[in-house]
Tab-separated table of C-alpha atoms and ligand atoms in Angstrom:
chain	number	residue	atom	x	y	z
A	63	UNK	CA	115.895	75.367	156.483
A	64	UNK	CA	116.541	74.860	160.171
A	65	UNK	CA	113.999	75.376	162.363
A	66	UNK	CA	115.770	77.436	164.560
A	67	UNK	CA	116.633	79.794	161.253
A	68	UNK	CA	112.943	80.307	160.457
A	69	UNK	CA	110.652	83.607	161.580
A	70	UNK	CA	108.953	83.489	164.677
A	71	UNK	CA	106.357	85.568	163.338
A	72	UNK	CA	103.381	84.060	161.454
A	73	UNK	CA	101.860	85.928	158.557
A	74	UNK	CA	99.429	88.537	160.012
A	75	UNK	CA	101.236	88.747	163.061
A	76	UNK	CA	102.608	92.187	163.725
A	77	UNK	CA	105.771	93.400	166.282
A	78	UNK	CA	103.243	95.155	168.715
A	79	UNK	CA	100.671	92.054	168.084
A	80	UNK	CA	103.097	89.632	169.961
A	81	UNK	CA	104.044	92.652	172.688
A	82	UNK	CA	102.006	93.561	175.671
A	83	UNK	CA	100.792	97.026	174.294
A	84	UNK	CA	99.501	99.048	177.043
A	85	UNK	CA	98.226	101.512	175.063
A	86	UNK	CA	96.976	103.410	171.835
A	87	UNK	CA	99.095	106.343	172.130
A	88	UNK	CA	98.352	108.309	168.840
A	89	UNK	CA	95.518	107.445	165.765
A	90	UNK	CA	95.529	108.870	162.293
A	91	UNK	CA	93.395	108.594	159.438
A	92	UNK	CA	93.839	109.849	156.083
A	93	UNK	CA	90.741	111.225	153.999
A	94	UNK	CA	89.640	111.488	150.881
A	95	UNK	CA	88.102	114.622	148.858
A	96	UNK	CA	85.929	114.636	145.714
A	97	UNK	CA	82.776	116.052	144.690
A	98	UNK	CA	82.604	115.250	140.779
A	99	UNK	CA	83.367	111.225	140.191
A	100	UNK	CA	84.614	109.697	136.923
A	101	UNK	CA	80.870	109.546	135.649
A	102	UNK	CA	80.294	113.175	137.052
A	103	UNK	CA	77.691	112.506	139.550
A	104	UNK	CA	78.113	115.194	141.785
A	105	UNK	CA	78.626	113.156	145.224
A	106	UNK	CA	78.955	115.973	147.956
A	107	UNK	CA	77.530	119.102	148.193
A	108	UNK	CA	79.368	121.387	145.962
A	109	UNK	CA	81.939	124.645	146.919
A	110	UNK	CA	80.323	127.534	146.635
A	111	UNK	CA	82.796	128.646	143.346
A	112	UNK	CA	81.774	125.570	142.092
A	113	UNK	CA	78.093	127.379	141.539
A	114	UNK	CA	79.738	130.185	139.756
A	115	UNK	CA	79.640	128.904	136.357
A	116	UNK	CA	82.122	131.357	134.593
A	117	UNK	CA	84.649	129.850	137.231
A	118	UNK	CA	84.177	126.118	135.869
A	119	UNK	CA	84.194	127.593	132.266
A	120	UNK	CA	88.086	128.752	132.597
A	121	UNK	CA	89.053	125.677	134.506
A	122	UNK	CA	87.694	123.824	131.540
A	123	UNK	CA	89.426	126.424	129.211
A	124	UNK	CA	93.022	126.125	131.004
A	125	UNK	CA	92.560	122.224	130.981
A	126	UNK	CA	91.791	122.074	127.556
A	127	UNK	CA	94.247	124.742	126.514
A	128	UNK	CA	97.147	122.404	128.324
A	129	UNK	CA	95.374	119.023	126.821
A	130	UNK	CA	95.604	120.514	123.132
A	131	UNK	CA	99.010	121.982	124.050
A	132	UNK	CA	100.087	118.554	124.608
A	133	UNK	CA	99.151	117.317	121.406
A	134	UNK	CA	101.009	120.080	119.448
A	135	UNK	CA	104.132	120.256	121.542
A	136	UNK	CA	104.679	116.144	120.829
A	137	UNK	CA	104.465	117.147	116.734
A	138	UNK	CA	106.701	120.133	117.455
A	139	UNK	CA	109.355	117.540	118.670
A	140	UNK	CA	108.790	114.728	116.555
A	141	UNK	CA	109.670	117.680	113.382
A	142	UNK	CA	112.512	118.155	115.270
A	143	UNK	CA	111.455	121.576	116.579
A	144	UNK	CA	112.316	121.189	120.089
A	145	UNK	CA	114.027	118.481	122.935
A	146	UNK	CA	112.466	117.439	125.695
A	147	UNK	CA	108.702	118.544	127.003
A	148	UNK	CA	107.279	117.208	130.475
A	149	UNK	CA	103.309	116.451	129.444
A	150	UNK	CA	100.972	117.287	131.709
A	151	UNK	CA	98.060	115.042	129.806
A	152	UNK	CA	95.421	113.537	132.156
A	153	UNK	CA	96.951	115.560	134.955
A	154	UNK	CA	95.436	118.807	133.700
A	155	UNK	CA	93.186	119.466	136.661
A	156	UNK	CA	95.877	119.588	139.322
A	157	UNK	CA	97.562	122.217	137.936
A	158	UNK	CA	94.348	124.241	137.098
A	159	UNK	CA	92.739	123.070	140.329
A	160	UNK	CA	96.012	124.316	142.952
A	161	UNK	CA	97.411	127.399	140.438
A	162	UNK	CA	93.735	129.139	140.505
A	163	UNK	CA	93.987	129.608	144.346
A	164	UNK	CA	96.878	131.593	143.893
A	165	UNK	CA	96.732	135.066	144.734
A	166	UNK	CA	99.332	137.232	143.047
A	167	UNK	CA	101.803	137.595	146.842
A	168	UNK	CA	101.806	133.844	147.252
A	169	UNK	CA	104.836	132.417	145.923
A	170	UNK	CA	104.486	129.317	143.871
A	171	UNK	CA	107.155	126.909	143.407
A	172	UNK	CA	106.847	124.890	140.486
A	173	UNK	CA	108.822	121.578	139.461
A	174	UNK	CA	109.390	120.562	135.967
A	175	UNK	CA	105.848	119.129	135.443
A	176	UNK	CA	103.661	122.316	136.355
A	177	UNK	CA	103.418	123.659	133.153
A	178	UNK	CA	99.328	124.025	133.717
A	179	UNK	CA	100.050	126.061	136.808
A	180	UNK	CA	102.905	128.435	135.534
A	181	UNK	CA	100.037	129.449	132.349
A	182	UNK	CA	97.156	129.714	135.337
A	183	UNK	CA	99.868	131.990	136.513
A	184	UNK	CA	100.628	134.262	133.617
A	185	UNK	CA	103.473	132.593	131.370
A	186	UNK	CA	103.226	132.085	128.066
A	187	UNK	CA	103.141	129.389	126.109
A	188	UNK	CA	106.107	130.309	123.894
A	189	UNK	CA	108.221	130.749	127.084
A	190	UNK	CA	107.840	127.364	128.083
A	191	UNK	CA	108.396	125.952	124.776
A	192	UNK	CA	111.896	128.612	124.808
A	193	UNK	CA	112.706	126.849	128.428
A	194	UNK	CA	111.876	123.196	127.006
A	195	UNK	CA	113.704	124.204	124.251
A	196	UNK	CA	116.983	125.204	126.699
A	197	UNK	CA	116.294	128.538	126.053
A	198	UNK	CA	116.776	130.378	129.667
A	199	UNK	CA	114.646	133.434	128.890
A	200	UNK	CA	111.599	131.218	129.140
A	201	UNK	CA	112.130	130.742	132.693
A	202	UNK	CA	112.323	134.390	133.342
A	203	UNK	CA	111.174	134.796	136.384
A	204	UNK	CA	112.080	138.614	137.140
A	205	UNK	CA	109.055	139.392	134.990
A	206	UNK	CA	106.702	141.580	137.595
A	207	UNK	CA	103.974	138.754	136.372
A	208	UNK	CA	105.673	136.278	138.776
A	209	UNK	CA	108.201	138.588	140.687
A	210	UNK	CA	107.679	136.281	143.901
A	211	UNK	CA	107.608	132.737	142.083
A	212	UNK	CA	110.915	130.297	141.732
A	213	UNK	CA	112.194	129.168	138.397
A	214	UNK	CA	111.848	125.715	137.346
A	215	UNK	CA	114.064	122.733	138.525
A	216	UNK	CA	114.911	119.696	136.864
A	217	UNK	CA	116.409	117.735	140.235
A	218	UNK	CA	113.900	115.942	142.064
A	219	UNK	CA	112.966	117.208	145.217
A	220	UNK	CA	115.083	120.380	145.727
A	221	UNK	CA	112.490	122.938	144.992
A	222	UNK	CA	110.283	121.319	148.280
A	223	UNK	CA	113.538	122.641	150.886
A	224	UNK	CA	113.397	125.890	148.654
A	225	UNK	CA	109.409	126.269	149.117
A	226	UNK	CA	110.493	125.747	152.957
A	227	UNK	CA	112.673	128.574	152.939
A	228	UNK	CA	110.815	130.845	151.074
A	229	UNK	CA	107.949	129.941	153.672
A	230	UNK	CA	110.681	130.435	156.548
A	231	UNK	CA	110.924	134.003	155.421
A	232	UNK	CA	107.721	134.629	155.002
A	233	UNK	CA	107.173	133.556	158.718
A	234	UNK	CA	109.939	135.493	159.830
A	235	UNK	CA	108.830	138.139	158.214
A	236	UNK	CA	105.509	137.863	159.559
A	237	UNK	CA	103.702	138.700	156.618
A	238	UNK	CA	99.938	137.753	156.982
A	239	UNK	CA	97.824	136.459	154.819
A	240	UNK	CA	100.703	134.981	152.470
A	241	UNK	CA	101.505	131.639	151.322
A	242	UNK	CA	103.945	128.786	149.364
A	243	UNK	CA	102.782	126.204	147.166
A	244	UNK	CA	104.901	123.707	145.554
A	245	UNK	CA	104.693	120.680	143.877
A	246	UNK	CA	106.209	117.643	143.619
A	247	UNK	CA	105.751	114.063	141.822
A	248	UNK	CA	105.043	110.842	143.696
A	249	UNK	CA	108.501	110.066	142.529
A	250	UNK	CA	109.849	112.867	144.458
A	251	UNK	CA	108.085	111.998	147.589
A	252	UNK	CA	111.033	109.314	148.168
A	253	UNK	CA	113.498	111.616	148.117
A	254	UNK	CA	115.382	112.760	151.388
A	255	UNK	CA	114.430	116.614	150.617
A	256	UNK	CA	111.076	115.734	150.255
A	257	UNK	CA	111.261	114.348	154.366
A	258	UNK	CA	113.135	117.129	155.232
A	259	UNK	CA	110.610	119.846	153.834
A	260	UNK	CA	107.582	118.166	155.694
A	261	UNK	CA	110.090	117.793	158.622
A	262	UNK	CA	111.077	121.852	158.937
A	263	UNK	CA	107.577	122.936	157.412
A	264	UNK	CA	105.582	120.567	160.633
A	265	UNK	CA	108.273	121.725	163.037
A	266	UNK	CA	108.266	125.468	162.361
A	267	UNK	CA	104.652	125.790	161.620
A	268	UNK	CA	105.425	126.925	158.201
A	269	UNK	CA	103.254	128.527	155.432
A	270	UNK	CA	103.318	126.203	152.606
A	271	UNK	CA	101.349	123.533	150.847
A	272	UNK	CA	103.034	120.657	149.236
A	273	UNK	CA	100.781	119.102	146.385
A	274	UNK	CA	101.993	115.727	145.148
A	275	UNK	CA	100.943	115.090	141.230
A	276	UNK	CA	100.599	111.492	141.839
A	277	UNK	CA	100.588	110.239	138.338
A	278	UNK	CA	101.153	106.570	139.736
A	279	UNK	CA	104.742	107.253	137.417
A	280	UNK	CA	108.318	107.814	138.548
A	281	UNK	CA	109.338	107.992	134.588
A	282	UNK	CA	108.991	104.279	133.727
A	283	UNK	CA	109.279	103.075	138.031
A	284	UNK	CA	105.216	102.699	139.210
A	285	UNK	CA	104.542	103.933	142.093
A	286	UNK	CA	103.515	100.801	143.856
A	287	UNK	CA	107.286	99.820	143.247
A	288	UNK	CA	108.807	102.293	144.978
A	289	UNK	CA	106.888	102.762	148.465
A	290	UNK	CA	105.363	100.425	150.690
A	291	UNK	CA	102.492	103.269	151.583
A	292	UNK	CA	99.091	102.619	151.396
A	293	UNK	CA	98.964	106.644	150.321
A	294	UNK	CA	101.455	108.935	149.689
A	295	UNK	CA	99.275	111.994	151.715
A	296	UNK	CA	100.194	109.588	154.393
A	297	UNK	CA	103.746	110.682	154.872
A	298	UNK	CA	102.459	114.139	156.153
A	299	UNK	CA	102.278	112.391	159.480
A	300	UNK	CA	105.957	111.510	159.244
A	301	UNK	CA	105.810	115.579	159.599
A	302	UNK	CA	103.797	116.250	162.584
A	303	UNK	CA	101.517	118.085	159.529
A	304	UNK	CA	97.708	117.012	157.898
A	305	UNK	CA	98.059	115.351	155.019
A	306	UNK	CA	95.079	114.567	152.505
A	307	UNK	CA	94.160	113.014	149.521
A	308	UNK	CA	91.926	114.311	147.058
A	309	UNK	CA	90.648	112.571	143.339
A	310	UNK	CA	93.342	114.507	141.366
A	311	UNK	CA	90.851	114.176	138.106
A	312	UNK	CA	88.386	116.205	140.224
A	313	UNK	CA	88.948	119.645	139.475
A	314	UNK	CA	86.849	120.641	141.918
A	315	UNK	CA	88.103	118.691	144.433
A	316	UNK	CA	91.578	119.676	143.490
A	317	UNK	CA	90.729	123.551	143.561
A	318	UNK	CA	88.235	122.840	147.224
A	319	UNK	CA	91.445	121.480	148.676
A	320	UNK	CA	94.046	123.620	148.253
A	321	UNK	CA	92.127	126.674	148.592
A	322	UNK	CA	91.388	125.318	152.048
A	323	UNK	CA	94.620	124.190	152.961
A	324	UNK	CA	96.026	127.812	151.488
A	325	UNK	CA	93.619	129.820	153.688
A	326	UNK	CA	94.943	127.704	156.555
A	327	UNK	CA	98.151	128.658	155.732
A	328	UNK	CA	97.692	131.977	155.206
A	329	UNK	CA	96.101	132.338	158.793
A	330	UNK	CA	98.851	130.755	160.697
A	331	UNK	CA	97.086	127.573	160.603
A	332	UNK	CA	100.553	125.637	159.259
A	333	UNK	CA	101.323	123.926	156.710
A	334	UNK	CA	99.552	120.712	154.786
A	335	UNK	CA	100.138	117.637	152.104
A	336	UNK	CA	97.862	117.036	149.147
A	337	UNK	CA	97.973	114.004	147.512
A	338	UNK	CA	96.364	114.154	144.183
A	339	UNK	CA	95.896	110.520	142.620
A	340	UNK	CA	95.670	111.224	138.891
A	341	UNK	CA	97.381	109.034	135.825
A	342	UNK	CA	100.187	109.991	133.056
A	343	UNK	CA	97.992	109.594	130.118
A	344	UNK	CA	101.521	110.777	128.009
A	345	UNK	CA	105.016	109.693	128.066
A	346	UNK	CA	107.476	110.547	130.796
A	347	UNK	CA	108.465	113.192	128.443
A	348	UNK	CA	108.863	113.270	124.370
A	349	UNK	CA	111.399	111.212	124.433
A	350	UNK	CA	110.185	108.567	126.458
A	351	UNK	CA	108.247	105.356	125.268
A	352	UNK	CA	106.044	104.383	127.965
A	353	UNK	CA	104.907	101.284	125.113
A	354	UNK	CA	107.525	99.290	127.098
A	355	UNK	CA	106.462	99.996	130.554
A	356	UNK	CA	102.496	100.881	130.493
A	357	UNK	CA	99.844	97.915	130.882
A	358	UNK	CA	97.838	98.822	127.642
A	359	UNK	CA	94.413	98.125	129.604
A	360	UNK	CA	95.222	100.252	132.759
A	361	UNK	CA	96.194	102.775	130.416
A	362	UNK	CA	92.610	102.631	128.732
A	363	UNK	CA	90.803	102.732	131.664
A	364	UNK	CA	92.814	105.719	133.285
A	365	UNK	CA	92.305	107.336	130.063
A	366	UNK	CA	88.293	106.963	130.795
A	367	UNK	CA	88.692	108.566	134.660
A	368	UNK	CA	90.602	111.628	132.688
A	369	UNK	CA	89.875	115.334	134.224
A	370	UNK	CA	87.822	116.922	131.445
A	371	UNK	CA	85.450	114.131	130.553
A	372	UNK	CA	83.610	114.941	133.302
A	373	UNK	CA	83.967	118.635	133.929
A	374	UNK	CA	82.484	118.760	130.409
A	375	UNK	CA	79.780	116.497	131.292
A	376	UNK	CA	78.874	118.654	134.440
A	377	UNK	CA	79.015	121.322	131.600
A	378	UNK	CA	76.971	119.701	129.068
A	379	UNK	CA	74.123	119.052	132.204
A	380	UNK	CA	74.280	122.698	133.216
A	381	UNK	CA	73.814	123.884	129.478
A	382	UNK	CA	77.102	126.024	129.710
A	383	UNK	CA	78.838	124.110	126.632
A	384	UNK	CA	77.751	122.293	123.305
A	385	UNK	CA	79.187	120.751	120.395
A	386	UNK	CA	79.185	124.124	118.849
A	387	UNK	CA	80.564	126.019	121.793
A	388	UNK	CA	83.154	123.406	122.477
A	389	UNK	CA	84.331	124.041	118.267
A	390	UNK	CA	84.405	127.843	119.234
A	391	UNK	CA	86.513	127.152	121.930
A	392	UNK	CA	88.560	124.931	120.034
A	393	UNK	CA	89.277	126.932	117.574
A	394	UNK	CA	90.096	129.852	119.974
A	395	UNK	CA	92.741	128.001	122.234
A	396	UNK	CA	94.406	126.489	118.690
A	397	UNK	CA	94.897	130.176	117.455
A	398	UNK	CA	96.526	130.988	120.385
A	399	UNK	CA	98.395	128.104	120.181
A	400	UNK	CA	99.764	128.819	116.408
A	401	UNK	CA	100.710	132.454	117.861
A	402	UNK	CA	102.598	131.391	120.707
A	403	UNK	CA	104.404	128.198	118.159
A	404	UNK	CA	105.006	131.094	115.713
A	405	UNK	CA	106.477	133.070	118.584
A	406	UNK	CA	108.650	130.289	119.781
A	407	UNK	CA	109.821	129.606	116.300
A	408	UNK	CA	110.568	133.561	115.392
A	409	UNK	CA	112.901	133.685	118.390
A	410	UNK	CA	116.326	133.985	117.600
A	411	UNK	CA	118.584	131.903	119.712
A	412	UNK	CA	120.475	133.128	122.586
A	413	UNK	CA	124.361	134.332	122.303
A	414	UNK	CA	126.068	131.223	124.023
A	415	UNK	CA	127.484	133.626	126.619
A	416	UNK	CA	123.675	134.322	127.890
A	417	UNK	CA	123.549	131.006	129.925
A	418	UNK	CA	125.851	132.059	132.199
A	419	UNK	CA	123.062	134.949	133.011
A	420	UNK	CA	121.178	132.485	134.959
A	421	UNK	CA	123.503	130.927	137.462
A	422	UNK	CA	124.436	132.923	139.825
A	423	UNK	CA	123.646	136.567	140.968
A	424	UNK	CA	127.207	137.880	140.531
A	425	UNK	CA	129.670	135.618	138.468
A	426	UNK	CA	132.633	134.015	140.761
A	427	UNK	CA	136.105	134.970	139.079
A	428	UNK	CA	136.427	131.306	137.802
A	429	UNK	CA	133.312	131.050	136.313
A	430	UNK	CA	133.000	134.459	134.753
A	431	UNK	CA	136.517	133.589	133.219
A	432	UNK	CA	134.772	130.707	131.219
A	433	UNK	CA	131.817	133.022	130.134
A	434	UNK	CA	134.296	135.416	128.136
A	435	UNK	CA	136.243	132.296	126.902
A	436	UNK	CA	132.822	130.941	125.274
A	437	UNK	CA	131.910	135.069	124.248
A	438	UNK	CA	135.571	135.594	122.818
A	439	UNK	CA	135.036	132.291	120.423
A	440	UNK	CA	131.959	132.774	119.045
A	441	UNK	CA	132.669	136.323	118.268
A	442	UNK	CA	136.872	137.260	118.518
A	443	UNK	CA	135.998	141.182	118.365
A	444	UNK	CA	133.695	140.958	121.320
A	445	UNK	CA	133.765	143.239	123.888
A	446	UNK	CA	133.893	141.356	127.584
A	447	UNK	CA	134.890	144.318	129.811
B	785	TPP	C1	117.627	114.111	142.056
B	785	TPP	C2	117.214	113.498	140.747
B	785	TPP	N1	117.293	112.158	140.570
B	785	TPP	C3	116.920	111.586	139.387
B	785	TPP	C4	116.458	112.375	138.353
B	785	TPP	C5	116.021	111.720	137.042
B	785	TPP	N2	114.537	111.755	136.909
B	785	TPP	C6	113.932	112.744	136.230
B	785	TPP	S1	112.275	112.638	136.312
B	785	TPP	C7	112.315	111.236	137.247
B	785	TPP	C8	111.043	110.604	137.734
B	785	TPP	C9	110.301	111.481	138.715
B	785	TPP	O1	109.005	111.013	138.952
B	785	TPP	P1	107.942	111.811	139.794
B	785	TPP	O2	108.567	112.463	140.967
B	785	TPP	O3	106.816	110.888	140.054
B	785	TPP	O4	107.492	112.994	138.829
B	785	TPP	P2	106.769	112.895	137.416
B	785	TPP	O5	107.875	112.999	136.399
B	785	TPP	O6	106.034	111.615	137.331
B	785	TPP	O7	105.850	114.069	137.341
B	785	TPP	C10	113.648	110.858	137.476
B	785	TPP	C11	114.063	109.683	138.260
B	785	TPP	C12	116.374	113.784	138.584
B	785	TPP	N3	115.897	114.616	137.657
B	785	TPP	N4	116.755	114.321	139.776
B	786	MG	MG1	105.077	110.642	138.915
C-alpha cells in the first residue's frame, strides 16, 4: 500500500489524543452492584429485606418454580404439546429480583422473555403455556390481577417506546408515587426504539426503569458481536439518564437495584438503566439448538455462576433450607406444575374467529369483514350480526 493511503493514526492513538483538548468537559463511570458472589460470600453489607428470611425463601421459591418450569415446558414440546417457549433458565433471578418490587399501580411491561416476572405478578402458569401455545386468552391482560400491565410482544424493542408512553401519562397525569418497568434483551438494546425510549424517558424526566436481561445472547448472535460497548448500562448516558450494572445471578442485587431505581422513579427522581449480566443456560427457545453456536466450556462455567446455587447456599448457611426441605418444596412447586399442565391441556381451543379479539379495540370495516369470512367457514350457520 502507498504510503500516502495508510492511517495517520498509530494504534493507541485516539482523535482527541492527536487534538489540542482544552478540556474535560463531562466524566462518567458506570458501577457495579452485588452483594451475594458466585460462591455466596456475602461481599457488601446486605439490604435490609435481605435480613427478612421469609423474603429470600419466595425468591428462592419463584426461581425454582421457573427453573423446574423450564424443564417440563421443553418435554411438553418435544411430545408435541406445544410450539415455541422463551426459557428463562439461569436468568431466573432477574425476573424474581425486578417483578418483586412491583407494587400492584406500577405498570410492568414485559417482553417475550419475562415469564418469571408475569408469575411474580399473578399469571398462571397455564396462561403462559395457552399464550406460548398461540392461544390469546393467556395474554389476557384485562384480568383486574394486572389491569395496568401491557401484553406481551414478540418484536424487539417496541414495548421500551410503549413503557415510555405509558410513563408519559403517568407524568402527565401526575400521579405520585407510580412507576414503569420494562424489560428488554441485550439484543434489543441495538435497536432504534430502544435509543429512542432512553432518549424521551432522559429528556422528559420520565417514570420508568428499563432492565436489560443481558443473557450475553441475541438468539444464536453473542453479544460481544453485536456492540462495541464495554457495558450495555453504558448506553444510559447516550440518554442524559443513570445507567447501572448489577450481577444479574445476584438476586439480591437484582431486587436492591431496582427497588432503588423504582423509588427514584416514583419520587420524581427520573428514570434509570439496569444492566443485568446473567447467561442463557437454555436454548433461544424450544426450537432452537444452541449445540451449534454455544462454546461447550463457557456454557459449563456459566452454568456454575447460575442464580440459585448460591441463594441456596446463603440458605443452607442460615439454616432456612435442607435436603429435606428442598424435597418438600420440590414436590410442592411440581404439583402445581401438573395442575397448571393439566389445565393447559383441558383447555379447549379457541373458535378461529377469537383472534381477531385481540387486535384492535373496535374492528376496522376491512378487517372485521375477514373475521366473519373465517366465522362463516368454520361454522356456515353462524351468527355474525
Ligand atoms: C424487530 C425484530 N427483529 C427481529 C426479531 C427476531 N428475533 C427474535 S428474538 C431475537 C434475539 C433477541 O435477543 P435479545 O434482545 O438479547 O433477547 P433474548 O431473546 O436473548 O432474551 C431476534 C433477532 C424480532 N422478534 N423482532
Ligand atoms: Mg439476549
Amino acid at each position: 500500500m502507498p504510503a500516502s493511503k495508510k492511517s495517520l493514526l498509530k494504534k493507541h492513538e485516539t482523535t482527541s489524543s492527536l487534538l489540542p483538548v482544552a478540556d474535560t468537559i463531562a466524566n462518567f463511570e458506570i458501577r457495579y452492584v452485588q452483594f451475594l458472589n458466585a460462591q455466596a460470600k456475602i461481599v457488601n453489607e446486605l439490604p435490609d429485606f435481605a435480613n427478612d428470611n421469609d423474603c429470600l425463601l419466595e425468591l428462592y421459591r419463584v426461581m425454582k418454580t421457573l427453573q423446574m418450569f423450564d424443564h417440563k415446558v421443553l418435554l411438553l414440546h418435544r411430545m408435541g404439546k406445544i410450539g415455541t417457549y422463551t426459557g428463562t433458565l439461569g436468568q431466573e433471578a432477574v425476573g424474581a429480583g425486578t417483578a418483586s418490587c412491583l407494587r400492584n399501580e406500577d405498570v410492568f411491561v414485559p417482553y417475550y422473555r419475562s415469564a418469571t416476572d408475569l408469575y411474580v405478578r399473578g399469571v398462571k402458569l397455564h396462561e403462559i403455556l395457552l399464550y406460548w401455545g398461540g392461544d390469546e386468552r393467556g395474554s389476557n391482560f384485562d384480568d383486574p390481577r394486572l389491569k395496568h400491565d401491557l401484553p406481551i410482544p414478540i418484536s424487539i424493542g417496541t414495548q421500551l417506546l410503549h413503557a415510555a408512553g405509558v410513563a408519559t401519562a403517568i407524568k402527565l397525569r401526575k400521579q405520585k408515587d407510580r412507576a414503569v418497568l420494562t424489560m428488554t434483551g441485550d439484543g434489543g438494546t441495538s435497536e432504534g426504539d430502544f435509543y429512542e425510549a432512553i432518549n424521551i424517558a432522559g429528556a422528559w424526566n420520565l417514570p420508568m426503569v428499563i432492565v436489560i436481561n443481558n443473557n450475553q445472547w441475541a438468539l444464536s448472535e453473542s453479544n460481544t458481536a453485536q456492540t462495541a460497548c464495554q457495558t450495555l448500562a453504558q448506553k444510559a448516558i447516550a440518554g442524559g439518564i443513570e445507567g447501572i450494572q448489577v450481577d444479574g445471578n445476584d438476586v439480591i442485587a437484582v431486587k436492591a437495584t431496582t427497588q432503588t431505581a423504582l423509588e427514584k422513579a416514583r419520587n420524581g427522581g427520573g428514570p434509570t438503566l439496569i444492566e443485568a449480566v446473567t447467561y442463557r443456560l437454555c436454548a433461544h427457545t424450544t426450537i432452537d439448538n444452541m449445540d451449534s453456536y454455544v462454546d461447550k466450556q463457557k456454557y459449563n462455567s456459566a452454568a456454575e455462576q447460575e442464580p440459585l446455587i448460591r441463594l441456596k447456599k446463603l440458605l443452607q448457611t442460615r439454616e432456612l433450607l435442607d435436603d429435606s426441605k428442598e424435597r418438600e418444596l420440590e414436590l410442592a412447586i411440581k404439583q402445581e406444575i401438573e395442575s397448571e399442565v393439566e389445565q393447559f391441556l383441558q383447555t379447549p381451543p379457541p373458535a378461529p374467529g377469537d383472534m381477531f379479539d385481540y387486535l384492535y379495540a373496535s374492528l376496522p370495516e376491512r378487517v372485521a369483514a375477514q373475521r366473519d369470512e373465517v366465522i362463516q367457514r368454520e361454522n356456515p350457520d353462524a351468527d355474525i350480526s
